[in-house]
GROMACS .gro file of C-alpha atoms in nm:
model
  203
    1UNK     CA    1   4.078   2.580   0.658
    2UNK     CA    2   3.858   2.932   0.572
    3UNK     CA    3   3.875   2.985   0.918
    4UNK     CA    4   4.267   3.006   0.914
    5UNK     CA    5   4.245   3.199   0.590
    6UNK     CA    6   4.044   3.466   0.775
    7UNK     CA    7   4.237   3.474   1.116
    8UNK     CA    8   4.472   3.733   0.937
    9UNK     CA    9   4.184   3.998   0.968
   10UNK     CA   10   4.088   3.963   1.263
   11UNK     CA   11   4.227   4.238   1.529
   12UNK     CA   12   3.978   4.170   1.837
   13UNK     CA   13   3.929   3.854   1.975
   14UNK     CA   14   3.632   3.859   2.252
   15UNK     CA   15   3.627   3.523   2.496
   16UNK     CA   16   3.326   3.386   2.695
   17UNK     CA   17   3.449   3.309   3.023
   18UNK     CA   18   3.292   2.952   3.158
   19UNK     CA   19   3.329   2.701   2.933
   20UNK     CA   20   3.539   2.880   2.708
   21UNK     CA   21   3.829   2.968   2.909
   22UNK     CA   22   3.812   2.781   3.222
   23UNK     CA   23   3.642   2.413   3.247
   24UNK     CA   24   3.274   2.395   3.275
   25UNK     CA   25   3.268   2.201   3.629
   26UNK     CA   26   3.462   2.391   3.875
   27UNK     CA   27   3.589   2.185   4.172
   28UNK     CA   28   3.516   2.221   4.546
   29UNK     CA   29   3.786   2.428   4.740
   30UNK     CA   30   3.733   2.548   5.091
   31UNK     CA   31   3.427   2.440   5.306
   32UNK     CA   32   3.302   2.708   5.505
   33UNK     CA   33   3.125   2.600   5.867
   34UNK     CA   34   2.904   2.776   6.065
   35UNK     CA   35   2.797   2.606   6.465
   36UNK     CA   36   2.823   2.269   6.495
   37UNK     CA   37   2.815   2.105   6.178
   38UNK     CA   38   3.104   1.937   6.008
   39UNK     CA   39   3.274   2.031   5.658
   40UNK     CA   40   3.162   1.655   5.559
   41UNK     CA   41   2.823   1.757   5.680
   42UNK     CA   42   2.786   2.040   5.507
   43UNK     CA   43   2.911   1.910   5.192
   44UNK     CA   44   2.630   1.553   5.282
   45UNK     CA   45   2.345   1.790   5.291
   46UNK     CA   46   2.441   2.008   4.986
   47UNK     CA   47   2.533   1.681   4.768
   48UNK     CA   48   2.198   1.530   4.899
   49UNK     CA   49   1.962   1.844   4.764
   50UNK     CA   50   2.174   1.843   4.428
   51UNK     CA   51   2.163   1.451   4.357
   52UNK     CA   52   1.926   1.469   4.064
   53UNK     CA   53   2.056   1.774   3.910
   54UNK     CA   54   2.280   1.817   3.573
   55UNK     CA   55   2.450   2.143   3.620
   56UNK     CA   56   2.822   2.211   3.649
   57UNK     CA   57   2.805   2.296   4.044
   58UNK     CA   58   2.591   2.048   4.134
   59UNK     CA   59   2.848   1.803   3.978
   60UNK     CA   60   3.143   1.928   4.176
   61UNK     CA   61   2.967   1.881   4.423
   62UNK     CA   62   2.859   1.521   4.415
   63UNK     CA   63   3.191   1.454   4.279
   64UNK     CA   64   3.393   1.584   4.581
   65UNK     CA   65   3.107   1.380   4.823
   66UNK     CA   66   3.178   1.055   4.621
   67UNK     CA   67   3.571   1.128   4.625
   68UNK     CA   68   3.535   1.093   5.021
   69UNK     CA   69   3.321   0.798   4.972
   70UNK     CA   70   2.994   0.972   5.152
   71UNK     CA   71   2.608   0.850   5.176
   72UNK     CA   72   2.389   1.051   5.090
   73UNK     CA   73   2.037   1.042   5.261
   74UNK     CA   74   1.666   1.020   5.014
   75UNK     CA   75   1.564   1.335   4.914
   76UNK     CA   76   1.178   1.442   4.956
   77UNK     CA   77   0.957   1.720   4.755
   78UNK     CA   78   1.288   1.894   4.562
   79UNK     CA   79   1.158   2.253   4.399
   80UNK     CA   80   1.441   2.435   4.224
   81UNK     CA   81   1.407   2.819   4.132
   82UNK     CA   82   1.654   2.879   3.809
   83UNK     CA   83   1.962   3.058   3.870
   84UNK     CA   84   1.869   3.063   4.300
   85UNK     CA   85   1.893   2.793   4.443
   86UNK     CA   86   1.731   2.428   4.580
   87UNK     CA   87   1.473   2.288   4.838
   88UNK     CA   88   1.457   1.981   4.932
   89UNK     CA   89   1.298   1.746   5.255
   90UNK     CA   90   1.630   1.543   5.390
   91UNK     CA   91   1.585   1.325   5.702
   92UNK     CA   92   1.276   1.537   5.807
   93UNK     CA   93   1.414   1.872   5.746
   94UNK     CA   94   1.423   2.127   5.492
   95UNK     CA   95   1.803   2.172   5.340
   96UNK     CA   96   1.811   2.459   5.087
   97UNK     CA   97   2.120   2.523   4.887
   98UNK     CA   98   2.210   2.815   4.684
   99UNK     CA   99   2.242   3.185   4.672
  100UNK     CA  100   2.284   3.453   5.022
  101UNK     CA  101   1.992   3.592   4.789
  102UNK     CA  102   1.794   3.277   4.765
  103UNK     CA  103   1.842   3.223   5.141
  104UNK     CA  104   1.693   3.548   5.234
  105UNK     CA  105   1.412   3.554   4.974
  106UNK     CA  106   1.309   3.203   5.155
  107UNK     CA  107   1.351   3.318   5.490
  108UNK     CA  108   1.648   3.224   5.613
  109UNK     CA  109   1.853   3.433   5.828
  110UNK     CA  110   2.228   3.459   5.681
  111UNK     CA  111   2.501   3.557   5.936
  112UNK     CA  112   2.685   3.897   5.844
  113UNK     CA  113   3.015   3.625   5.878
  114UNK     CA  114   2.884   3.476   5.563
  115UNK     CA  115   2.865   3.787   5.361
  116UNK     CA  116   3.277   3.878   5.404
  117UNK     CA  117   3.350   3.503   5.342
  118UNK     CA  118   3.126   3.551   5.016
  119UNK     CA  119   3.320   3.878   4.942
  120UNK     CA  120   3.651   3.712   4.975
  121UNK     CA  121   3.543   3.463   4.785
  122UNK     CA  122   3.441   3.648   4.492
  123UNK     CA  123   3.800   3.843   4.548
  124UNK     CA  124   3.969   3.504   4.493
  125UNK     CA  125   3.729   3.433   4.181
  126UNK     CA  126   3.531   3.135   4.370
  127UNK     CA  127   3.167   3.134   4.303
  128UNK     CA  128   3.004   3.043   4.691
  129UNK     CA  129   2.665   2.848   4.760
  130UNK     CA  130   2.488   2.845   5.057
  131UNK     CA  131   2.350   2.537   5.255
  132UNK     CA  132   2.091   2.585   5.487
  133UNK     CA  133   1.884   2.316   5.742
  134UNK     CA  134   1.569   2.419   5.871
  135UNK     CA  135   1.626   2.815   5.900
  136UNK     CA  136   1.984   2.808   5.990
  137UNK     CA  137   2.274   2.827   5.736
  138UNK     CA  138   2.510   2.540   5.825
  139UNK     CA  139   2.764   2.685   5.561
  140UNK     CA  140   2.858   2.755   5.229
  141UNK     CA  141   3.081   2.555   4.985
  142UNK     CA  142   3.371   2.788   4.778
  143UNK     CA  143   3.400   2.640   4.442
  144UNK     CA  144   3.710   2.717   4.212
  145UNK     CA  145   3.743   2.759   3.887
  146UNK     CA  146   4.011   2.577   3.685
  147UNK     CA  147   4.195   2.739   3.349
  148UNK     CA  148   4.176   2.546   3.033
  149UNK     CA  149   4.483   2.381   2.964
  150UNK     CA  150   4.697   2.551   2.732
  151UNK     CA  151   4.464   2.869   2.713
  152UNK     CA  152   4.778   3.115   2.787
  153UNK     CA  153   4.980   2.948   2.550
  154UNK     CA  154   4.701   2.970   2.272
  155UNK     CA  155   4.612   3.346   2.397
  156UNK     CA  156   4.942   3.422   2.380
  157UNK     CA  157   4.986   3.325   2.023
  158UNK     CA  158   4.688   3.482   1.858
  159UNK     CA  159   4.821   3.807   2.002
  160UNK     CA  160   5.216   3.753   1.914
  161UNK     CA  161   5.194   3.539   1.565
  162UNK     CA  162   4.823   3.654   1.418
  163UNK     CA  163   4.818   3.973   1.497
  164UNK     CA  164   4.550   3.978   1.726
  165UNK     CA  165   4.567   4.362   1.861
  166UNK     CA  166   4.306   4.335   2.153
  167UNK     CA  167   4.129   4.101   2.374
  168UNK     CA  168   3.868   4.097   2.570
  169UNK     CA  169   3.632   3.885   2.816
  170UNK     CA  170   3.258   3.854   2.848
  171UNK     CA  171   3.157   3.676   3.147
  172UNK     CA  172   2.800   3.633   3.348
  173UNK     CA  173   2.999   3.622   3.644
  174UNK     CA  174   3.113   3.869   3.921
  175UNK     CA  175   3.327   4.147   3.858
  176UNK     CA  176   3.616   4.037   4.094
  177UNK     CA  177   3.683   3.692   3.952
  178UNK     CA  178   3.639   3.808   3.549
  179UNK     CA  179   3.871   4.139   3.652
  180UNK     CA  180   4.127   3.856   3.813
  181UNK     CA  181   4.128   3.598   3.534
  182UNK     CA  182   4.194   3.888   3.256
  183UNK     CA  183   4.496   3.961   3.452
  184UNK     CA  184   4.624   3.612   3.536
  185UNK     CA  185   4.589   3.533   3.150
  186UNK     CA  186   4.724   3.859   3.014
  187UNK     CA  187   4.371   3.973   2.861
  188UNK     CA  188   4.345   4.357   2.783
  189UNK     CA  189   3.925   4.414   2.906
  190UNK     CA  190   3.661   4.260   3.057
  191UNK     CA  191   3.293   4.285   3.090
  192UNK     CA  192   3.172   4.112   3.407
  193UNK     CA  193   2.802   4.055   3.501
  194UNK     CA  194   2.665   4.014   3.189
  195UNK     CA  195   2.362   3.874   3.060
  196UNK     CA  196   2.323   3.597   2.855
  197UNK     CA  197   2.118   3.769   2.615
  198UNK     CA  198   2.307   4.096   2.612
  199UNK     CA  199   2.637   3.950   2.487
  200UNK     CA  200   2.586   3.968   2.144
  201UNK     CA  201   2.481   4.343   2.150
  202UNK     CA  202   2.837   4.380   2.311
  203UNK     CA  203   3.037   4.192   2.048
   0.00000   0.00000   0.00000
């Protein structure tokens, strides 16, 4: 109830991005190939390397891999750099998935290709991960983003009936997909590419 009492002074309202606005787990879209593998063979190794992990990408992508009813091969010696990427043995090969950044830091030589399908996916909003075998990137995995339901509808009436004046996004992610959602949702600013622990500072 105090919290509807006070929504008459408030003028700015400032929205984390992930989680807030659109659903934690995004959902697999496009799967990028590269040679000879298939998109189902891609998306085996990546769902293989993230089987034991928690985090929102990881479970789009074992959902989409049990949607189309795929097994996945044991997984050997995983090691998982925060915020990178994943190694892991499969089948007798190393299969790292993750960032072009984490790919190049490890080795692995990314095709210029990859980098304009990671820029237009970044211009569509769609994070991108990598998946490697051996030293070769196999392809990369576009994940989208989906809205909240009803977040227009509940934006849009904080700015028309409470007198909301401004509105604004603060988002970890890339500057593309933050600048595109602001627009799609009718949201004044943006900050993109921002850390978690420099948020506050910009509230």
């Amino acid at each position: 109830g105090h919290t509807f009492e006070v929504l008459k002074n408030v003028d700015t309202l400032v929205l984390d991005k992930t989680g807030t606005l659109t659903e934690e787990q995004p959902t697999v879209g496009t799967i990028h190939v590269l040679g000879e593998t298939s998109e189902q063979g891609v998306l085996r190794l990546a769902a293989a390397a993230e089987t034991k992990q928690r985090h929102p990408i990881a479970r789009a992508i074992l959902a989409k891999a049990a949607e189309l009813g795929l097994e996945l091969p044991d997984i050997e010696d995983a090691a998982y750099k925060v915020g990178y990427g994943l190694t892991v043995g499969v089948e007798g090969k190393l299969v790292r998935v993750g960032s072009l950044r984490f790919m190049r830091e490890e080795g692995v030589v990314v095709p210029p290709s990859l980098y304009a399908t990671q820029e237009r996916c970044h211009e569509r909003g769609s994070p991108m991960v990598a998946v490697a075998s051996g030293d070769t990137v196999v392809g990369a995995i576009e994940l989208m983003a989906t809205v909240r339901a009803g977040t227009r509808a509940i934006i849009r009436e904080l700015v028309e009936q409470c007198g909301v004046q401004a509105t604004y996004i603060i988002s970890g992610d890339h500057e593309a997909p933050t600048r595109r959602l602001a627009k799609e949702l009718g949201i004044d600013g943006y900050f993109a590419e921002v850390l978690p622990e420099a948020k506050g500072g910009l509230v």
